[in-house]
Tab-separated table of C-alpha atoms in Angstrom:
chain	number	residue	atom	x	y	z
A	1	UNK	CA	-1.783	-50.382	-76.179
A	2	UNK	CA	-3.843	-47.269	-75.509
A	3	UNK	CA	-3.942	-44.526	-77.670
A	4	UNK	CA	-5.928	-41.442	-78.646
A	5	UNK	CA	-4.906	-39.794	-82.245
A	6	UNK	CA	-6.071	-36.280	-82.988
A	7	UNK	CA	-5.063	-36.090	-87.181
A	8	UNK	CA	-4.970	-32.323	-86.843
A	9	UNK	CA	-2.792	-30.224	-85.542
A	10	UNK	CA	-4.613	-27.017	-86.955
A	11	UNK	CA	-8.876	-26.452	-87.986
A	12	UNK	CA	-9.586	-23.130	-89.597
A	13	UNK	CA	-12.977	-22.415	-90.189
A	14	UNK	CA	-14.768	-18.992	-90.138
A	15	UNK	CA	-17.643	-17.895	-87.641
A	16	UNK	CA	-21.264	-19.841	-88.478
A	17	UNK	CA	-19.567	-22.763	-90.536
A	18	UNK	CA	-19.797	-26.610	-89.001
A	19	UNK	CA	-16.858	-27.922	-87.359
A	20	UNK	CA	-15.849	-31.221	-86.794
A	21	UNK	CA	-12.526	-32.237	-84.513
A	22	UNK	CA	-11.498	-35.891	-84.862
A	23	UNK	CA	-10.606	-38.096	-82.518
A	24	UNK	CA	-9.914	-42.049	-83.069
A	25	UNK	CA	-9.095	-43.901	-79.903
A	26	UNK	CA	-7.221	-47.574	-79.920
A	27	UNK	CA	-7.932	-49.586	-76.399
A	28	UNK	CA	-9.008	-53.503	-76.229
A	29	UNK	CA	-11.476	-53.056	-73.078
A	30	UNK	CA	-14.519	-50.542	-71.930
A	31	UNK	CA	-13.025	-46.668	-72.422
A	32	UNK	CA	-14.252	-43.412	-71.530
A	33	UNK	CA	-13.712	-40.706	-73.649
A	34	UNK	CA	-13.368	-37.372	-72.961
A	35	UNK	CA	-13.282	-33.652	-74.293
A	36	UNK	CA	-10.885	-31.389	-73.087
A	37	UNK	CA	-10.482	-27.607	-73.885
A	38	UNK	CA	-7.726	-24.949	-73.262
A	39	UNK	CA	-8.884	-21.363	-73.819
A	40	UNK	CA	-6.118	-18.535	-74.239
A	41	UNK	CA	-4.974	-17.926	-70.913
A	42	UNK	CA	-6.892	-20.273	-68.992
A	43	UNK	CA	-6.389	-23.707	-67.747
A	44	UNK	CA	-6.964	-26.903	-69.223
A	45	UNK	CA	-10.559	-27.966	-68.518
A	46	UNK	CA	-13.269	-30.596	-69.197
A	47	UNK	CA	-15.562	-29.706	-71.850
A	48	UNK	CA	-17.819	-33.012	-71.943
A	49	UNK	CA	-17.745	-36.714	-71.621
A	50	UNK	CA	-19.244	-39.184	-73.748
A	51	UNK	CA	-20.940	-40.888	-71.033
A	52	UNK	CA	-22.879	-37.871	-69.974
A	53	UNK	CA	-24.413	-37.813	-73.353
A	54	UNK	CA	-25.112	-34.150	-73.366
A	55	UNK	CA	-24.250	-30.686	-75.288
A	56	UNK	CA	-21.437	-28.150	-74.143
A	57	UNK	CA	-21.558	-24.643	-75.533
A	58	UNK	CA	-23.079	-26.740	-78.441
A	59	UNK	CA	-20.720	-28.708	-78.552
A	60	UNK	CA	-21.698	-32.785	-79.066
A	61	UNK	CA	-19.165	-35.691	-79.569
A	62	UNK	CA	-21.162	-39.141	-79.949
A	63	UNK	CA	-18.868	-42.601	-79.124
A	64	UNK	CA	-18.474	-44.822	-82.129
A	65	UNK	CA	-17.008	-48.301	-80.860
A	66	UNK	CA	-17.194	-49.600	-84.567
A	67	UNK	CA	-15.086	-46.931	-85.845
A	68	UNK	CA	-13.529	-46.645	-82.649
A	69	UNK	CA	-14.017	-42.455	-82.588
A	70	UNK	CA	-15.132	-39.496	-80.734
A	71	UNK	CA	-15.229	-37.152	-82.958
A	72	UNK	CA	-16.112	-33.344	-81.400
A	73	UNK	CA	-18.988	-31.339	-83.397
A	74	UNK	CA	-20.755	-27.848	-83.064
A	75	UNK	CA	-23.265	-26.877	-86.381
A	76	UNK	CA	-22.183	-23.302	-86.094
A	77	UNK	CA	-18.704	-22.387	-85.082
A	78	UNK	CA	-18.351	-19.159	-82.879
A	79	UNK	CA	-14.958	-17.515	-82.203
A	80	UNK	CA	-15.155	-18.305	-78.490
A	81	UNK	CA	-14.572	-21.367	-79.684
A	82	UNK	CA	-11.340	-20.295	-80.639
A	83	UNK	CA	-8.841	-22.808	-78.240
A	84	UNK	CA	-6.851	-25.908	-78.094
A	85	UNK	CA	-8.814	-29.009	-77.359
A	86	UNK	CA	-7.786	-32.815	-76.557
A	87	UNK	CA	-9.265	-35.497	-76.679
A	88	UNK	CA	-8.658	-38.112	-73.880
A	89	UNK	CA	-9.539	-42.097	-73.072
A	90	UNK	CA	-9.765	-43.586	-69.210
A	91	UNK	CA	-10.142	-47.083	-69.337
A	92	UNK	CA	-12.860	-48.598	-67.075
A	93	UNK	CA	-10.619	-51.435	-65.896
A	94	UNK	CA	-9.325	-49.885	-62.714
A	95	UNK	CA	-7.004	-47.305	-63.817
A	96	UNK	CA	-7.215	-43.748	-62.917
A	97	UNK	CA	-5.116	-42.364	-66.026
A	98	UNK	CA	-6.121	-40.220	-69.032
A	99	UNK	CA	-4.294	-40.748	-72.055
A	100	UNK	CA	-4.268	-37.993	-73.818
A	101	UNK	CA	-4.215	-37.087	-78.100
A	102	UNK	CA	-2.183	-34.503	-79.242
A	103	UNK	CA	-4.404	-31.752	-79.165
A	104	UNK	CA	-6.078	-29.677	-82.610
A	105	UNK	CA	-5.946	-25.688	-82.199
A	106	UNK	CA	-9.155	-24.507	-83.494
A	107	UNK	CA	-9.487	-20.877	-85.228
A	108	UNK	CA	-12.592	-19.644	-85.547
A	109	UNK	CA	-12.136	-16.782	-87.948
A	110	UNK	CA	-14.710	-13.700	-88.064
B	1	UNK	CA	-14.799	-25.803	-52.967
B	2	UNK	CA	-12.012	-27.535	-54.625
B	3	UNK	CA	-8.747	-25.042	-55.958
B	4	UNK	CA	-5.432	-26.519	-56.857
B	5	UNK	CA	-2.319	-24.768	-56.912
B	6	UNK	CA	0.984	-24.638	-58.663
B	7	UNK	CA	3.603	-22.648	-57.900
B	8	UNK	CA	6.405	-21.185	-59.331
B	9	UNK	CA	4.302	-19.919	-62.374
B	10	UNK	CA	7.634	-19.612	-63.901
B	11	UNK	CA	11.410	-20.740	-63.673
B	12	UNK	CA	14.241	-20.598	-65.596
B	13	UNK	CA	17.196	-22.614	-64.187
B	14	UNK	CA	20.766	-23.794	-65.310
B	15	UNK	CA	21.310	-26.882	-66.993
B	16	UNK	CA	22.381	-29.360	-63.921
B	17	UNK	CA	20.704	-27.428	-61.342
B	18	UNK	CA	18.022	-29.130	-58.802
B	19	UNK	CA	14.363	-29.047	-59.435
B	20	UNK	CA	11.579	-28.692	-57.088
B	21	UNK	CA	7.866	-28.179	-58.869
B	22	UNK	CA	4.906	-27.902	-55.835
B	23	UNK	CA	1.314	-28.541	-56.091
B	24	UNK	CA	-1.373	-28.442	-53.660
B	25	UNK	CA	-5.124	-29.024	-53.747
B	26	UNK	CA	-8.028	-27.836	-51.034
B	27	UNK	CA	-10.900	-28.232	-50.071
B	28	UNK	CA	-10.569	-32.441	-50.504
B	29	UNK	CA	-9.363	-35.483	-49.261
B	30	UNK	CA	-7.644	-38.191	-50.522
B	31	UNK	CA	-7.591	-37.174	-54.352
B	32	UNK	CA	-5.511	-38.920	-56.775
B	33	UNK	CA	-2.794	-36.353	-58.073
B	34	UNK	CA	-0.996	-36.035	-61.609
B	35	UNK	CA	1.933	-34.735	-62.958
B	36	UNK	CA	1.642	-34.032	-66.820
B	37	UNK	CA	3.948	-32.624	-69.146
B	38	UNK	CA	2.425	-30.534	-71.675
B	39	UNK	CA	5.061	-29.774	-75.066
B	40	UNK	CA	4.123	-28.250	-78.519
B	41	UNK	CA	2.431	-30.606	-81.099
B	42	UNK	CA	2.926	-33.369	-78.457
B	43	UNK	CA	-0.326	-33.088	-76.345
B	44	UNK	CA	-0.131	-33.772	-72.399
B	45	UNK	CA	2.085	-36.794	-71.710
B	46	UNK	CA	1.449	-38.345	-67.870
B	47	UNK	CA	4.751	-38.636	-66.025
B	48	UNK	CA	3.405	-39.501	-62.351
B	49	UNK	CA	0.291	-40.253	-60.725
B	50	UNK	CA	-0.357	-40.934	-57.142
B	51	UNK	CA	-3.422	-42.360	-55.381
B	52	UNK	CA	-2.350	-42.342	-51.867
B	53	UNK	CA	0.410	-40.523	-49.706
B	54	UNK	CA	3.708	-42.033	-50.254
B	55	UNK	CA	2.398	-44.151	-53.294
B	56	UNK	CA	3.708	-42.815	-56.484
B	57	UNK	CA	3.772	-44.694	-60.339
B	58	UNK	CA	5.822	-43.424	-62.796
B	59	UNK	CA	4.186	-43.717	-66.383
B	60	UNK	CA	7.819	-42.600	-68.264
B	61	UNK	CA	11.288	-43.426	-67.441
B	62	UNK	CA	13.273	-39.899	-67.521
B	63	UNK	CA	15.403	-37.733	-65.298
B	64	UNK	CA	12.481	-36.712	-62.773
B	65	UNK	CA	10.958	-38.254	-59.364
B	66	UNK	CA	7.397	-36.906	-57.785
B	67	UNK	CA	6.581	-37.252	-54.203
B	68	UNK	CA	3.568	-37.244	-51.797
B	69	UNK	CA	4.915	-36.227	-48.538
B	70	UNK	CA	1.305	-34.890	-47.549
B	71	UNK	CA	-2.706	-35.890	-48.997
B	72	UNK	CA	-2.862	-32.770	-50.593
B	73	UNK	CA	0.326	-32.386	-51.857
B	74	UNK	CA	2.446	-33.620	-54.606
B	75	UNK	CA	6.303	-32.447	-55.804
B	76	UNK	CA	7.798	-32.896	-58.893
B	77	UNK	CA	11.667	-32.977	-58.666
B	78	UNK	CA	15.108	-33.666	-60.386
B	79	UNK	CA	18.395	-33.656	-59.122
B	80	UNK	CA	20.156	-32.570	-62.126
B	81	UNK	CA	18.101	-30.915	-64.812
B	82	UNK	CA	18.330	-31.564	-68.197
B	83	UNK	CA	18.032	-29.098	-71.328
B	84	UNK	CA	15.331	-31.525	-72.513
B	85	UNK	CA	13.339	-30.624	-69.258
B	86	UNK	CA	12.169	-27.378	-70.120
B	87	UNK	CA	8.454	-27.497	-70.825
B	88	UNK	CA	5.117	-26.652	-69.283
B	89	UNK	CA	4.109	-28.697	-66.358
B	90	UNK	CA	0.709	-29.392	-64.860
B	91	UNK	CA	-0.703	-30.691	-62.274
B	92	UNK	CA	-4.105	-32.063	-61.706
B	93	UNK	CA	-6.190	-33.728	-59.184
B	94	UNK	CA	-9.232	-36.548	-59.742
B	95	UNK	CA	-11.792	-38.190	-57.028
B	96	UNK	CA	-10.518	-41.293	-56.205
B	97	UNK	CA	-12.969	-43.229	-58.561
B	98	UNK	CA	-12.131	-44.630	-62.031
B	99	UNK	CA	-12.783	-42.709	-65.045
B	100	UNK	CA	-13.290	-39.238	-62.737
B	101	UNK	CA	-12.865	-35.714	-64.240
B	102	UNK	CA	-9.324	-34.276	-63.425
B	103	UNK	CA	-9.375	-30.620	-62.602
B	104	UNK	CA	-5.504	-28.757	-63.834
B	105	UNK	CA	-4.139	-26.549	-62.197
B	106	UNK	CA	-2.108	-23.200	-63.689
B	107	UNK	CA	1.088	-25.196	-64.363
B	108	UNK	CA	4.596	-24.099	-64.378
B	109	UNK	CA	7.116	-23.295	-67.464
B	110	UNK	CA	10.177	-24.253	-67.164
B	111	UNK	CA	13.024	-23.237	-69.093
B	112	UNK	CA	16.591	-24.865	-68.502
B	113	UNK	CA	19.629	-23.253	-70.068
């Protein structure tokens, strides 16, 4: 079965420190995975996809098949980054969904 | 360019009441069109998508029904709502090719009493 698991719910971390958001993804065939972000009062919107291989807002997730994870990165933290983001799988084998994770609220703290 | 839109923004209806949630995209043809359900702690959970007019697949059995009378538009309704309805809904459109971006629209909260 497909699934995306995001362990936390909650990542506090102040201004200028690393952050990491996990994401571990379960699927048997060829996914895409995807970050999604939701700032305060503003829709739901793609922040980047693995197979674009490039940096968002600084922003870098890299595609680990072995560990199966996605994991979403930025060296410094800035509170802009302050939101809710999701990570989400599309399987390459003809289907159109997203299966979403649960979603981790990140606080950037001043 | 492309805008989707969902409207109400907001409704608060009795328990039992009807249900009708609209959403319409411009400025494209022939996108594929979602219906999520977004709840607290839970993420976004899929309940319809639809890749044609008329052609609708229902990802979770429940006490809702989407249509596609139009392209560009896509309805999600209920007959007889149920407290466990409330939530925030959003819709969200995709190119018809696999693994596309979807773009969400505003969504709607709904609270049934």
């Amino acid at each position: 079965a497909q699934r995306v698991t995001q362990p936390e719910k909650l990542l506090s971390v102040f201004k200028g420190a690393p952050v990491e958001l996990k994401c571990n993804y379960s699927y048997s065939g060829s996914p895409e995975l995807f970050w999604y972000v939701q700032y305060s009062r503003q829709r739901l919107q793609l922040l980047l996809r693995h197979i674009s291989r490039e940096s968002i807002k600084g922003f870098t997730a890299d595609l680990n098949k072995g560990e199966t994870s996605f994991h979403l990165k930025k060296p410094f933290a800035q509170e802009e980054d302050s939101a809710m983001y999701y990570c989400a799988l599309s399987g390459m084998d003809s289907s159109y969904k997203l299966i979403f994770g649960s979603g981790t609220r990140l606080l950037v703290r001043p | 360019s492309q805008t989707i839109h969902q409207w109400p923004a907001t409704l608060v209806q009795p328990v039992g009441s009807p249900l009708s949630l609209e959403c319409t995209v411009e400025g494209t043809s022939n996108p594929n069109l979602y219906w999520y359900r977004q709840a607290a702690g839970r993420g976004l959970q899929l309940l319809f998508y639809s890749v044609g007019i008329g052609q609708i697949s229902s990802e979770v059995p429940q006490n809702l029904s989407a249509s596609r009378p139009q392209d560009r538009q896509f309805i999600l309704s209920s007959k007889k709502l149920l407290l466990s309805d409330s939530g925030f809904y959003l819709c969200a459109w995709s190119a018809g090719l696999v693994g596309s971006e979807q773009f969400f629209g505003p969504g709607t909260r709904l609270t049934v009493l």
